[in-house]
Protein backbone atom coordinates (compact mmCIF):
# COMPACT_ATOMS: atom_id res chain seq x y z
CA UNK A 1 0.00 0.00 0.00
CA UNK A 2 1.21 3.47 -0.81
CA UNK A 3 0.25 6.71 0.80
CA UNK A 4 0.55 10.04 -0.98
CA UNK A 5 2.92 12.43 0.74
CA UNK A 6 2.09 16.11 0.65
CA UNK A 7 5.72 16.63 -0.37
CA UNK A 8 4.79 15.31 -3.78
CA UNK A 9 6.01 11.71 -3.69
CA UNK A 10 4.46 8.36 -2.91
CA UNK A 11 5.95 6.73 0.15
CA UNK A 12 5.46 3.14 1.26
CA UNK A 13 3.30 2.81 4.32
CA UNK A 14 1.04 0.35 6.06
CA UNK A 15 -1.72 2.90 6.50
CA UNK A 16 -4.38 0.58 5.09
CA UNK A 17 -3.79 -3.07 5.91
CA UNK A 18 -7.16 -4.74 6.30
CA UNK A 19 -10.36 -5.00 4.34
CA UNK A 20 -13.34 -2.89 5.32
CA UNK A 21 -15.91 -4.60 7.52
CA UNK A 22 -19.41 -3.36 6.82
CA UNK A 23 -22.14 -4.70 9.03
CA UNK A 24 -25.81 -5.07 8.21
CA UNK A 25 -27.45 -2.36 10.28
CA UNK A 26 -30.70 -0.45 10.41
CA UNK A 27 -30.80 3.09 9.08
CA UNK A 28 -32.79 5.92 10.58
CA UNK A 29 -35.02 5.95 7.49
CA UNK A 30 -35.78 2.30 8.14
CA UNK A 31 -37.39 2.86 11.50
CA UNK A 32 -35.22 4.97 13.75
CA UNK A 33 -32.24 4.04 15.85
CA UNK A 34 -28.69 5.29 15.69
CA UNK A 35 -28.15 7.26 12.44
CA UNK A 36 -24.45 6.30 12.52
CA UNK A 37 -25.44 2.63 12.37
CA UNK A 38 -26.31 2.55 8.68
CA UNK A 39 -26.10 -0.48 6.42
CA UNK A 40 -24.74 -0.74 2.92
CA UNK A 41 -28.22 -1.68 1.68
CA UNK A 42 -30.12 1.17 3.36
CA UNK A 43 -32.43 3.24 1.17
CA UNK A 44 -31.01 6.72 1.66
CA UNK A 45 -31.64 10.16 0.16
CA UNK A 46 -29.03 11.99 -1.86
CA UNK A 47 -26.85 14.06 0.48
CA UNK A 48 -26.79 17.84 0.11
CA UNK A 49 -23.57 19.20 -1.41
CA UNK A 50 -22.16 22.62 -0.64
CA UNK A 51 -19.04 24.76 -0.50
CA UNK A 52 -18.20 25.90 3.03
CA UNK A 53 -17.72 29.57 3.82
CA UNK A 54 -13.93 29.11 3.85
CA UNK A 55 -14.09 28.61 0.08
CA UNK A 56 -11.94 25.45 0.15
CA UNK A 57 -14.04 22.81 1.92
CA UNK A 58 -16.58 20.75 0.01
CA UNK A 59 -19.29 19.49 2.36
CA UNK A 60 -21.34 16.37 1.79
CA UNK A 61 -24.38 16.14 4.03
CA UNK A 62 -26.07 18.62 6.35
CA UNK A 63 -23.56 21.42 7.08
CA UNK A 64 -25.35 21.89 10.39
CA UNK A 65 -24.73 18.32 11.56
CA UNK A 66 -22.93 18.42 14.93
CA UNK A 67 -20.43 15.69 14.01
CA UNK A 68 -17.88 16.62 11.33
CA UNK A 69 -15.46 14.27 9.60
CA UNK A 70 -12.84 15.85 7.34
CA UNK A 71 -11.05 13.84 4.67
CA UNK A 72 -7.80 15.02 3.10
CA UNK A 73 -7.26 13.48 -0.32
CA UNK A 74 -5.34 13.84 -3.56
CA UNK A 75 -7.22 12.43 -6.53
CA UNK A 76 -4.05 10.86 -7.95
CA UNK A 77 -3.14 9.08 -4.69
CA UNK A 78 -3.53 5.26 -4.97
CA UNK A 79 -4.11 4.92 -1.22
CA UNK A 80 -6.98 7.42 -1.44
CA UNK A 81 -8.58 5.36 -4.20
CA UNK A 82 -8.30 2.22 -2.06
CA UNK A 83 -9.77 4.01 0.95
CA UNK A 84 -12.65 5.28 -1.19
CA UNK A 85 -13.40 1.96 -2.85
CA UNK A 86 -12.43 -0.69 -0.27
CA UNK A 87 -12.01 1.16 3.01
CA UNK A 88 -14.39 3.05 5.28
CA UNK A 89 -15.08 6.02 3.02
CA UNK A 90 -18.28 4.49 1.55
CA UNK A 91 -19.58 4.03 5.10
CA UNK A 92 -18.84 7.69 5.90
CA UNK A 93 -20.76 8.77 2.81
CA UNK A 94 -23.75 6.66 3.84
CA UNK A 95 -23.62 8.18 7.32
CA UNK A 96 -23.65 11.64 5.75
CA UNK A 97 -26.63 10.68 3.60
CA UNK A 98 -28.36 9.40 6.75
CA UNK A 99 -27.93 12.75 8.51
CA UNK A 100 -25.46 11.43 11.08
CA UNK A 101 -22.55 13.69 10.14
CA UNK A 102 -21.21 16.24 7.71
CA UNK A 103 -18.39 14.91 5.55
CA UNK A 104 -15.86 17.59 4.65
CA UNK A 105 -13.33 17.26 1.83
CA UNK A 106 -10.02 19.06 1.48
CA UNK A 107 -8.67 18.26 -1.98
CA UNK A 108 -4.91 18.50 -2.23
CA UNK A 109 -3.11 18.48 -5.57
CA UNK A 110 0.51 17.88 -4.65
CA UNK A 111 0.90 14.85 -6.93
CA UNK A 112 1.02 16.86 -10.12
CA UNK A 113 -0.99 18.53 -12.89
CA UNK A 114 -3.50 15.68 -13.12
CA UNK A 115 -4.46 16.17 -9.48
CA UNK A 116 -5.04 19.86 -10.09
CA UNK A 117 -7.21 19.17 -13.12
CA UNK A 118 -9.23 16.57 -11.19
CA UNK A 119 -9.75 18.91 -8.23
CA UNK A 120 -10.90 21.63 -10.62
CA UNK A 121 -13.33 19.24 -12.29
CA UNK A 122 -14.72 18.14 -8.94
CA UNK A 123 -15.32 21.75 -7.97
CA UNK A 124 -17.18 22.18 -11.27
CA UNK A 125 -19.22 19.04 -10.51
CA UNK A 126 -20.26 20.60 -7.21
CA UNK A 127 -21.95 23.41 -9.15
CA UNK A 128 -24.05 20.74 -10.88
CA UNK A 129 -24.79 18.95 -7.57
CA UNK A 130 -22.89 15.92 -8.86
CA UNK A 131 -19.77 16.06 -6.67
CA UNK A 132 -20.41 12.82 -4.79
CA UNK A 133 -21.13 10.77 -7.90
CA UNK A 134 -18.16 12.17 -9.81
CA UNK A 135 -15.85 11.83 -6.81
CA UNK A 136 -16.77 8.14 -6.53
CA UNK A 137 -16.29 7.59 -10.25
CA UNK A 138 -12.86 9.23 -10.41
CA UNK A 139 -11.61 7.04 -7.58
CA UNK A 140 -12.98 3.88 -9.21
CA UNK A 141 -11.25 4.78 -12.48
CA UNK A 142 -8.06 6.18 -10.97
CA UNK A 143 -5.91 3.09 -11.45
CA UNK A 144 -6.67 2.83 -15.17
CA UNK A 145 -6.22 6.57 -15.61
CA UNK A 146 -2.81 6.51 -13.91
CA UNK A 147 -1.67 3.75 -16.27
CA UNK A 148 -2.66 6.01 -19.17
CA UNK A 149 -0.67 8.98 -17.86
CA UNK A 150 -3.01 10.53 -15.34
CA UNK A 151 -6.01 12.83 -15.39
CA UNK A 152 -6.32 15.18 -18.34
CA UNK A 153 -9.10 17.53 -19.34
CA UNK A 154 -10.23 15.15 -22.08
CA UNK A 155 -10.22 12.13 -19.77
CA UNK A 156 -12.14 14.02 -17.11
CA UNK A 157 -14.78 15.04 -19.63
CA UNK A 158 -14.94 11.51 -21.02
CA UNK A 159 -15.55 10.06 -17.57
CA UNK A 160 -18.14 12.73 -16.80
CA UNK A 161 -20.35 11.30 -19.54
CA UNK A 162 -20.99 8.39 -17.17
CA UNK A 163 -22.70 10.71 -14.65
CA UNK A 164 -26.22 11.59 -15.87
CA UNK A 165 -26.78 15.33 -15.90
CA UNK A 166 -23.16 16.35 -15.36
CA UNK A 167 -21.96 17.19 -18.84
CA UNK A 168 -23.12 20.50 -20.28
CA UNK A 169 -21.75 23.85 -21.47
CA UNK A 170 -21.11 25.16 -17.95
CA UNK A 171 -19.31 22.07 -16.67
CA UNK A 172 -17.34 21.55 -19.88
CA UNK A 173 -16.12 25.14 -19.94
CA UNK A 174 -15.07 24.94 -16.28
CA UNK A 175 -13.00 21.82 -17.00
CA UNK A 176 -11.48 22.98 -20.29
CA UNK A 177 -10.64 26.47 -19.03
CA UNK A 178 -9.66 25.42 -15.47
CA UNK A 179 -12.08 28.01 -14.13
CA UNK A 180 -11.66 26.92 -10.52
CA UNK A 181 -7.87 27.22 -10.35
CA UNK A 182 -8.14 29.60 -7.38
CA UNK A 183 -10.08 26.96 -5.45
CA UNK A 184 -7.54 24.30 -6.40
CA UNK A 185 -4.56 26.34 -5.21
CA UNK A 186 -6.28 27.49 -2.02
CA UNK A 187 -7.35 23.95 -1.08
CA UNK A 188 -3.86 22.63 -1.74
CA UNK A 189 -2.43 25.36 0.48
CA UNK A 190 -4.78 24.31 3.29
CA UNK A 191 -3.44 20.78 3.04
CA UNK A 192 0.17 21.95 2.74
CA UNK A 193 -0.02 24.03 5.90
CA UNK A 194 -1.97 21.44 7.89
CA UNK A 195 -0.42 18.79 10.18
CA UNK A 196 -1.25 16.17 7.53
CA UNK A 197 1.84 14.41 6.19
CA UNK A 198 0.17 12.09 3.71
CA UNK A 199 -3.13 11.13 2.17
CA UNK A 200 -5.67 9.86 2.87
CA UNK A 201 -6.00 11.56 6.23
CA UNK A 202 -9.00 11.98 8.49
CA UNK A 203 -9.96 14.42 11.22
CA UNK A 204 -13.01 13.93 13.44
CA UNK A 205 -14.37 17.12 14.96
CA UNK A 206 -11.01 18.74 14.30
CA UNK A 207 -8.90 15.97 15.87
CA UNK A 208 -6.54 14.44 13.32
CA UNK A 209 -6.46 10.64 13.38
CA UNK A 210 -2.93 9.55 14.21
CA UNK A 211 -0.95 7.15 12.05
CA UNK A 212 -1.28 4.31 14.57
CA UNK A 213 -5.07 4.28 14.10
CA UNK A 214 -5.01 2.99 10.52
CA UNK A 215 -7.82 0.59 11.35
CA UNK A 216 -10.24 3.53 11.23
CA UNK A 217 -9.53 3.71 7.49
CA UNK A 218 -10.28 0.03 6.95
CA UNK A 219 -12.63 -1.33 9.61
CA UNK A 220 -16.20 -0.05 9.53
CA UNK A 221 -17.05 -1.40 12.99
CA UNK A 222 -14.11 0.29 14.67
CA UNK A 223 -14.76 3.58 12.90
CA UNK A 224 -18.42 3.37 13.93
CA UNK A 225 -17.47 2.93 17.59
CA UNK A 226 -14.99 5.81 17.37
CA UNK A 227 -17.64 8.06 15.84
CA UNK A 228 -20.14 7.06 18.53
CA UNK A 229 -17.72 8.24 21.19
CA UNK A 230 -17.06 11.48 19.32
CA UNK A 231 -20.80 12.08 18.87
CA UNK A 232 -21.35 11.52 22.58
CA UNK A 233 -18.76 14.14 23.36
CA UNK A 234 -20.56 16.72 21.22
CA UNK A 235 -24.06 16.19 22.63
PDB file of C-alpha atoms in Angstrom:
ATOM      1  CA  UNK A   1       0.000   0.000   0.000  1.00  0.00           C
ATOM      2  CA  UNK A   2       1.208   3.466  -0.808  1.00  0.00           C
ATOM      3  CA  UNK A   3       0.251   6.715   0.798  1.00  0.00           C
ATOM      4  CA  UNK A   4       0.547  10.038  -0.978  1.00  0.00           C
ATOM      5  CA  UNK A   5       2.919  12.429   0.738  1.00  0.00           C
ATOM      6  CA  UNK A   6       2.094  16.115   0.648  1.00  0.00           C
ATOM      7  CA  UNK A   7       5.723  16.632  -0.368  1.00  0.00           C
ATOM      8  CA  UNK A   8       4.790  15.314  -3.775  1.00  0.00           C
ATOM      9  CA  UNK A   9       6.011  11.714  -3.692  1.00  0.00           C
ATOM     10  CA  UNK A  10       4.460   8.355  -2.910  1.00  0.00           C
ATOM     11  CA  UNK A  11       5.955   6.732   0.151  1.00  0.00           C
ATOM     12  CA  UNK A  12       5.463   3.145   1.260  1.00  0.00           C
ATOM     13  CA  UNK A  13       3.305   2.808   4.323  1.00  0.00           C
ATOM     14  CA  UNK A  14       1.036   0.351   6.061  1.00  0.00           C
ATOM     15  CA  UNK A  15      -1.724   2.900   6.495  1.00  0.00           C
ATOM     16  CA  UNK A  16      -4.379   0.580   5.094  1.00  0.00           C
ATOM     17  CA  UNK A  17      -3.792  -3.067   5.912  1.00  0.00           C
ATOM     18  CA  UNK A  18      -7.158  -4.743   6.301  1.00  0.00           C
ATOM     19  CA  UNK A  19     -10.360  -4.998   4.344  1.00  0.00           C
ATOM     20  CA  UNK A  20     -13.344  -2.893   5.317  1.00  0.00           C
ATOM     21  CA  UNK A  21     -15.907  -4.602   7.522  1.00  0.00           C
ATOM     22  CA  UNK A  22     -19.408  -3.359   6.825  1.00  0.00           C
ATOM     23  CA  UNK A  23     -22.140  -4.699   9.030  1.00  0.00           C
ATOM     24  CA  UNK A  24     -25.813  -5.066   8.211  1.00  0.00           C
ATOM     25  CA  UNK A  25     -27.448  -2.359  10.283  1.00  0.00           C
ATOM     26  CA  UNK A  26     -30.703  -0.447  10.408  1.00  0.00           C
ATOM     27  CA  UNK A  27     -30.801   3.087   9.076  1.00  0.00           C
ATOM     28  CA  UNK A  28     -32.787   5.923  10.577  1.00  0.00           C
ATOM     29  CA  UNK A  29     -35.016   5.955   7.494  1.00  0.00           C
ATOM     30  CA  UNK A  30     -35.784   2.304   8.136  1.00  0.00           C
ATOM     31  CA  UNK A  31     -37.394   2.860  11.499  1.00  0.00           C
ATOM     32  CA  UNK A  32     -35.217   4.975  13.755  1.00  0.00           C
ATOM     33  CA  UNK A  33     -32.244   4.041  15.851  1.00  0.00           C
ATOM     34  CA  UNK A  34     -28.686   5.287  15.686  1.00  0.00           C
ATOM     35  CA  UNK A  35     -28.147   7.264  12.443  1.00  0.00           C
ATOM     36  CA  UNK A  36     -24.452   6.303  12.516  1.00  0.00           C
ATOM     37  CA  UNK A  37     -25.438   2.632  12.373  1.00  0.00           C
ATOM     38  CA  UNK A  38     -26.310   2.554   8.679  1.00  0.00           C
ATOM     39  CA  UNK A  39     -26.096  -0.479   6.423  1.00  0.00           C
ATOM     40  CA  UNK A  40     -24.738  -0.741   2.917  1.00  0.00           C
ATOM     41  CA  UNK A  41     -28.220  -1.676   1.676  1.00  0.00           C
ATOM     42  CA  UNK A  42     -30.118   1.166   3.356  1.00  0.00           C
ATOM     43  CA  UNK A  43     -32.433   3.237   1.166  1.00  0.00           C
ATOM     44  CA  UNK A  44     -31.011   6.723   1.664  1.00  0.00           C
ATOM     45  CA  UNK A  45     -31.637  10.162   0.160  1.00  0.00           C
ATOM     46  CA  UNK A  46     -29.027  11.993  -1.856  1.00  0.00           C
ATOM     47  CA  UNK A  47     -26.853  14.055   0.477  1.00  0.00           C
ATOM     48  CA  UNK A  48     -26.789  17.839   0.113  1.00  0.00           C
ATOM     49  CA  UNK A  49     -23.572  19.196  -1.409  1.00  0.00           C
ATOM     50  CA  UNK A  50     -22.156  22.624  -0.636  1.00  0.00           C
ATOM     51  CA  UNK A  51     -19.040  24.758  -0.499  1.00  0.00           C
ATOM     52  CA  UNK A  52     -18.199  25.904   3.025  1.00  0.00           C
ATOM     53  CA  UNK A  53     -17.721  29.574   3.821  1.00  0.00           C
ATOM     54  CA  UNK A  54     -13.928  29.109   3.848  1.00  0.00           C
ATOM     55  CA  UNK A  55     -14.091  28.608   0.082  1.00  0.00           C
ATOM     56  CA  UNK A  56     -11.938  25.455   0.153  1.00  0.00           C
ATOM     57  CA  UNK A  57     -14.037  22.807   1.924  1.00  0.00           C
ATOM     58  CA  UNK A  58     -16.585  20.754   0.011  1.00  0.00           C
ATOM     59  CA  UNK A  59     -19.292  19.488   2.361  1.00  0.00           C
ATOM     60  CA  UNK A  60     -21.344  16.368   1.786  1.00  0.00           C
ATOM     61  CA  UNK A  61     -24.384  16.141   4.034  1.00  0.00           C
ATOM     62  CA  UNK A  62     -26.072  18.619   6.347  1.00  0.00           C
ATOM     63  CA  UNK A  63     -23.556  21.424   7.077  1.00  0.00           C
ATOM     64  CA  UNK A  64     -25.348  21.890  10.388  1.00  0.00           C
ATOM     65  CA  UNK A  65     -24.727  18.322  11.560  1.00  0.00           C
ATOM     66  CA  UNK A  66     -22.931  18.423  14.928  1.00  0.00           C
ATOM     67  CA  UNK A  67     -20.428  15.695  14.011  1.00  0.00           C
ATOM     68  CA  UNK A  68     -17.884  16.624  11.334  1.00  0.00           C
ATOM     69  CA  UNK A  69     -15.462  14.267   9.600  1.00  0.00           C
ATOM     70  CA  UNK A  70     -12.838  15.847   7.342  1.00  0.00           C
ATOM     71  CA  UNK A  71     -11.048  13.841   4.665  1.00  0.00           C
ATOM     72  CA  UNK A  72      -7.802  15.019   3.102  1.00  0.00           C
ATOM     73  CA  UNK A  73      -7.260  13.484  -0.321  1.00  0.00           C
ATOM     74  CA  UNK A  74      -5.342  13.836  -3.563  1.00  0.00           C
ATOM     75  CA  UNK A  75      -7.224  12.432  -6.535  1.00  0.00           C
ATOM     76  CA  UNK A  76      -4.047  10.855  -7.952  1.00  0.00           C
ATOM     77  CA  UNK A  77      -3.143   9.083  -4.692  1.00  0.00           C
ATOM     78  CA  UNK A  78      -3.531   5.264  -4.966  1.00  0.00           C
ATOM     79  CA  UNK A  79      -4.114   4.919  -1.223  1.00  0.00           C
ATOM     80  CA  UNK A  80      -6.979   7.422  -1.442  1.00  0.00           C
ATOM     81  CA  UNK A  81      -8.576   5.358  -4.198  1.00  0.00           C
ATOM     82  CA  UNK A  82      -8.297   2.216  -2.064  1.00  0.00           C
ATOM     83  CA  UNK A  83      -9.766   4.006   0.949  1.00  0.00           C
ATOM     84  CA  UNK A  84     -12.646   5.279  -1.186  1.00  0.00           C
ATOM     85  CA  UNK A  85     -13.405   1.959  -2.847  1.00  0.00           C
ATOM     86  CA  UNK A  86     -12.428  -0.691  -0.270  1.00  0.00           C
ATOM     87  CA  UNK A  87     -12.011   1.165   3.014  1.00  0.00           C
ATOM     88  CA  UNK A  88     -14.392   3.049   5.282  1.00  0.00           C
ATOM     89  CA  UNK A  89     -15.080   6.023   3.020  1.00  0.00           C
ATOM     90  CA  UNK A  90     -18.280   4.493   1.550  1.00  0.00           C
ATOM     91  CA  UNK A  91     -19.582   4.034   5.103  1.00  0.00           C
ATOM     92  CA  UNK A  92     -18.843   7.688   5.898  1.00  0.00           C
ATOM     93  CA  UNK A  93     -20.759   8.769   2.814  1.00  0.00           C
ATOM     94  CA  UNK A  94     -23.746   6.659   3.837  1.00  0.00           C
ATOM     95  CA  UNK A  95     -23.625   8.180   7.320  1.00  0.00           C
ATOM     96  CA  UNK A  96     -23.645  11.645   5.747  1.00  0.00           C
ATOM     97  CA  UNK A  97     -26.634  10.681   3.603  1.00  0.00           C
ATOM     98  CA  UNK A  98     -28.357   9.400   6.752  1.00  0.00           C
ATOM     99  CA  UNK A  99     -27.933  12.750   8.512  1.00  0.00           C
ATOM    100  CA  UNK A 100     -25.456  11.433  11.082  1.00  0.00           C
ATOM    101  CA  UNK A 101     -22.553  13.695  10.142  1.00  0.00           C
ATOM    102  CA  UNK A 102     -21.208  16.238   7.714  1.00  0.00           C
ATOM    103  CA  UNK A 103     -18.393  14.913   5.553  1.00  0.00           C
ATOM    104  CA  UNK A 104     -15.859  17.588   4.650  1.00  0.00           C
ATOM    105  CA  UNK A 105     -13.329  17.256   1.832  1.00  0.00           C
ATOM    106  CA  UNK A 106     -10.017  19.064   1.481  1.00  0.00           C
ATOM    107  CA  UNK A 107      -8.666  18.257  -1.975  1.00  0.00           C
ATOM    108  CA  UNK A 108      -4.908  18.502  -2.228  1.00  0.00           C
ATOM    109  CA  UNK A 109      -3.111  18.479  -5.566  1.00  0.00           C
ATOM    110  CA  UNK A 110       0.512  17.876  -4.645  1.00  0.00           C
ATOM    111  CA  UNK A 111       0.899  14.853  -6.930  1.00  0.00           C
ATOM    112  CA  UNK A 112       1.023  16.861 -10.123  1.00  0.00           C
ATOM    113  CA  UNK A 113      -0.985  18.529 -12.885  1.00  0.00           C
ATOM    114  CA  UNK A 114      -3.500  15.678 -13.115  1.00  0.00           C
ATOM    115  CA  UNK A 115      -4.458  16.168  -9.484  1.00  0.00           C
ATOM    116  CA  UNK A 116      -5.044  19.864 -10.090  1.00  0.00           C
ATOM    117  CA  UNK A 117      -7.210  19.167 -13.120  1.00  0.00           C
ATOM    118  CA  UNK A 118      -9.225  16.572 -11.194  1.00  0.00           C
ATOM    119  CA  UNK A 119      -9.750  18.906  -8.226  1.00  0.00           C
ATOM    120  CA  UNK A 120     -10.897  21.634 -10.616  1.00  0.00           C
ATOM    121  CA  UNK A 121     -13.333  19.236 -12.290  1.00  0.00           C
ATOM    122  CA  UNK A 122     -14.723  18.140  -8.938  1.00  0.00           C
ATOM    123  CA  UNK A 123     -15.323  21.750  -7.973  1.00  0.00           C
ATOM    124  CA  UNK A 124     -17.176  22.178 -11.270  1.00  0.00           C
ATOM    125  CA  UNK A 125     -19.218  19.044 -10.513  1.00  0.00           C
ATOM    126  CA  UNK A 126     -20.256  20.604  -7.215  1.00  0.00           C
ATOM    127  CA  UNK A 127     -21.950  23.413  -9.152  1.00  0.00           C
ATOM    128  CA  UNK A 128     -24.045  20.743 -10.877  1.00  0.00           C
ATOM    129  CA  UNK A 129     -24.793  18.955  -7.567  1.00  0.00           C
ATOM    130  CA  UNK A 130     -22.885  15.917  -8.859  1.00  0.00           C
ATOM    131  CA  UNK A 131     -19.773  16.064  -6.674  1.00  0.00           C
ATOM    132  CA  UNK A 132     -20.406  12.815  -4.786  1.00  0.00           C
ATOM    133  CA  UNK A 133     -21.134  10.768  -7.901  1.00  0.00           C
ATOM    134  CA  UNK A 134     -18.163  12.166  -9.814  1.00  0.00           C
ATOM    135  CA  UNK A 135     -15.853  11.826  -6.811  1.00  0.00           C
ATOM    136  CA  UNK A 136     -16.771   8.136  -6.525  1.00  0.00           C
ATOM    137  CA  UNK A 137     -16.291   7.585 -10.252  1.00  0.00           C
ATOM    138  CA  UNK A 138     -12.860   9.226 -10.411  1.00  0.00           C
ATOM    139  CA  UNK A 139     -11.611   7.040  -7.580  1.00  0.00           C
ATOM    140  CA  UNK A 140     -12.976   3.884  -9.214  1.00  0.00           C
ATOM    141  CA  UNK A 141     -11.251   4.781 -12.479  1.00  0.00           C
ATOM    142  CA  UNK A 142      -8.063   6.177 -10.971  1.00  0.00           C
ATOM    143  CA  UNK A 143      -5.907   3.088 -11.455  1.00  0.00           C
ATOM    144  CA  UNK A 144      -6.672   2.832 -15.171  1.00  0.00           C
ATOM    145  CA  UNK A 145      -6.223   6.571 -15.607  1.00  0.00           C
ATOM    146  CA  UNK A 146      -2.808   6.509 -13.910  1.00  0.00           C
ATOM    147  CA  UNK A 147      -1.667   3.750 -16.273  1.00  0.00           C
ATOM    148  CA  UNK A 148      -2.664   6.011 -19.167  1.00  0.00           C
ATOM    149  CA  UNK A 149      -0.669   8.978 -17.864  1.00  0.00           C
ATOM    150  CA  UNK A 150      -3.010  10.532 -15.335  1.00  0.00           C
ATOM    151  CA  UNK A 151      -6.012  12.834 -15.386  1.00  0.00           C
ATOM    152  CA  UNK A 152      -6.316  15.184 -18.339  1.00  0.00           C
ATOM    153  CA  UNK A 153      -9.101  17.530 -19.345  1.00  0.00           C
ATOM    154  CA  UNK A 154     -10.233  15.153 -22.078  1.00  0.00           C
ATOM    155  CA  UNK A 155     -10.215  12.127 -19.767  1.00  0.00           C
ATOM    156  CA  UNK A 156     -12.138  14.022 -17.106  1.00  0.00           C
ATOM    157  CA  UNK A 157     -14.777  15.039 -19.633  1.00  0.00           C
ATOM    158  CA  UNK A 158     -14.941  11.511 -21.015  1.00  0.00           C
ATOM    159  CA  UNK A 159     -15.549  10.064 -17.567  1.00  0.00           C
ATOM    160  CA  UNK A 160     -18.142  12.732 -16.802  1.00  0.00           C
ATOM    161  CA  UNK A 161     -20.351  11.297 -19.538  1.00  0.00           C
ATOM    162  CA  UNK A 162     -20.986   8.386 -17.174  1.00  0.00           C
ATOM    163  CA  UNK A 163     -22.703  10.708 -14.647  1.00  0.00           C
ATOM    164  CA  UNK A 164     -26.220  11.588 -15.866  1.00  0.00           C
ATOM    165  CA  UNK A 165     -26.782  15.326 -15.905  1.00  0.00           C
ATOM    166  CA  UNK A 166     -23.161  16.350 -15.355  1.00  0.00           C
ATOM    167  CA  UNK A 167     -21.958  17.187 -18.844  1.00  0.00           C
ATOM    168  CA  UNK A 168     -23.117  20.496 -20.278  1.00  0.00           C
ATOM    169  CA  UNK A 169     -21.745  23.851 -21.475  1.00  0.00           C
ATOM    170  CA  UNK A 170     -21.107  25.157 -17.949  1.00  0.00           C
ATOM    171  CA  UNK A 171     -19.309  22.069 -16.672  1.00  0.00           C
ATOM    172  CA  UNK A 172     -17.339  21.549 -19.881  1.00  0.00           C
ATOM    173  CA  UNK A 173     -16.122  25.141 -19.937  1.00  0.00           C
ATOM    174  CA  UNK A 174     -15.072  24.944 -16.281  1.00  0.00           C
ATOM    175  CA  UNK A 175     -13.001  21.822 -17.001  1.00  0.00           C
ATOM    176  CA  UNK A 176     -11.481  22.980 -20.293  1.00  0.00           C
ATOM    177  CA  UNK A 177     -10.639  26.468 -19.027  1.00  0.00           C
ATOM    178  CA  UNK A 178      -9.656  25.422 -15.471  1.00  0.00           C
ATOM    179  CA  UNK A 179     -12.076  28.007 -14.134  1.00  0.00           C
ATOM    180  CA  UNK A 180     -11.661  26.918 -10.515  1.00  0.00           C
ATOM    181  CA  UNK A 181      -7.870  27.223 -10.354  1.00  0.00           C
ATOM    182  CA  UNK A 182      -8.144  29.598  -7.380  1.00  0.00           C
ATOM    183  CA  UNK A 183     -10.084  26.958  -5.448  1.00  0.00           C
ATOM    184  CA  UNK A 184      -7.536  24.304  -6.403  1.00  0.00           C
ATOM    185  CA  UNK A 185      -4.560  26.339  -5.212  1.00  0.00           C
ATOM    186  CA  UNK A 186      -6.278  27.489  -2.023  1.00  0.00           C
ATOM    187  CA  UNK A 187      -7.353  23.952  -1.079  1.00  0.00           C
ATOM    188  CA  UNK A 188      -3.861  22.631  -1.743  1.00  0.00           C
ATOM    189  CA  UNK A 189      -2.428  25.361   0.483  1.00  0.00           C
ATOM    190  CA  UNK A 190      -4.785  24.310   3.286  1.00  0.00           C
ATOM    191  CA  UNK A 191      -3.435  20.777   3.039  1.00  0.00           C
ATOM    192  CA  UNK A 192       0.173  21.952   2.736  1.00  0.00           C
ATOM    193  CA  UNK A 193      -0.020  24.035   5.896  1.00  0.00           C
ATOM    194  CA  UNK A 194      -1.972  21.438   7.890  1.00  0.00           C
ATOM    195  CA  UNK A 195      -0.422  18.791  10.181  1.00  0.00           C
ATOM    196  CA  UNK A 196      -1.251  16.169   7.534  1.00  0.00           C
ATOM    197  CA  UNK A 197       1.843  14.406   6.191  1.00  0.00           C
ATOM    198  CA  UNK A 198       0.173  12.088   3.714  1.00  0.00           C
ATOM    199  CA  UNK A 199      -3.131  11.135   2.175  1.00  0.00           C
ATOM    200  CA  UNK A 200      -5.674   9.857   2.866  1.00  0.00           C
ATOM    201  CA  UNK A 201      -5.998  11.564   6.226  1.00  0.00           C
ATOM    202  CA  UNK A 202      -8.999  11.977   8.492  1.00  0.00           C
ATOM    203  CA  UNK A 203      -9.963  14.421  11.220  1.00  0.00           C
ATOM    204  CA  UNK A 204     -13.012  13.925  13.436  1.00  0.00           C
ATOM    205  CA  UNK A 205     -14.372  17.117  14.958  1.00  0.00           C
ATOM    206  CA  UNK A 206     -11.007  18.740  14.304  1.00  0.00           C
ATOM    207  CA  UNK A 207      -8.903  15.966  15.871  1.00  0.00           C
ATOM    208  CA  UNK A 208      -6.535  14.440  13.321  1.00  0.00           C
ATOM    209  CA  UNK A 209      -6.461  10.644  13.378  1.00  0.00           C
ATOM    210  CA  UNK A 210      -2.930   9.545  14.206  1.00  0.00           C
ATOM    211  CA  UNK A 211      -0.946   7.145  12.049  1.00  0.00           C
ATOM    212  CA  UNK A 212      -1.276   4.310  14.571  1.00  0.00           C
ATOM    213  CA  UNK A 213      -5.068   4.284  14.104  1.00  0.00           C
ATOM    214  CA  UNK A 214      -5.005   2.993  10.523  1.00  0.00           C
ATOM    215  CA  UNK A 215      -7.819   0.586  11.350  1.00  0.00           C
ATOM    216  CA  UNK A 216     -10.242   3.533  11.226  1.00  0.00           C
ATOM    217  CA  UNK A 217      -9.534   3.710   7.493  1.00  0.00           C
ATOM    218  CA  UNK A 218     -10.277   0.027   6.950  1.00  0.00           C
ATOM    219  CA  UNK A 219     -12.627  -1.333   9.613  1.00  0.00           C
ATOM    220  CA  UNK A 220     -16.196  -0.054   9.529  1.00  0.00           C
ATOM    221  CA  UNK A 221     -17.051  -1.399  12.986  1.00  0.00           C
ATOM    222  CA  UNK A 222     -14.114   0.290  14.673  1.00  0.00           C
ATOM    223  CA  UNK A 223     -14.762   3.575  12.902  1.00  0.00           C
ATOM    224  CA  UNK A 224     -18.420   3.375  13.926  1.00  0.00           C
ATOM    225  CA  UNK A 225     -17.467   2.931  17.585  1.00  0.00           C
ATOM    226  CA  UNK A 226     -14.992   5.805  17.369  1.00  0.00           C
ATOM    227  CA  UNK A 227     -17.636   8.061  15.837  1.00  0.00           C
ATOM    228  CA  UNK A 228     -20.144   7.060  18.526  1.00  0.00           C
ATOM    229  CA  UNK A 229     -17.716   8.238  21.187  1.00  0.00           C
ATOM    230  CA  UNK A 230     -17.062  11.483  19.320  1.00  0.00           C
ATOM    231  CA  UNK A 231     -20.802  12.082  18.873  1.00  0.00           C
ATOM    232  CA  UNK A 232     -21.353  11.517  22.576  1.00  0.00           C
ATOM    233  CA  UNK A 233     -18.759  14.143  23.363  1.00  0.00           C
ATOM    234  CA  UNK A 234     -20.564  16.719  21.224  1.00  0.00           C
ATOM    235  CA  UNK A 235     -24.059  16.189  22.632  1.00  0.00           C
TER     236      UNK A 235
END
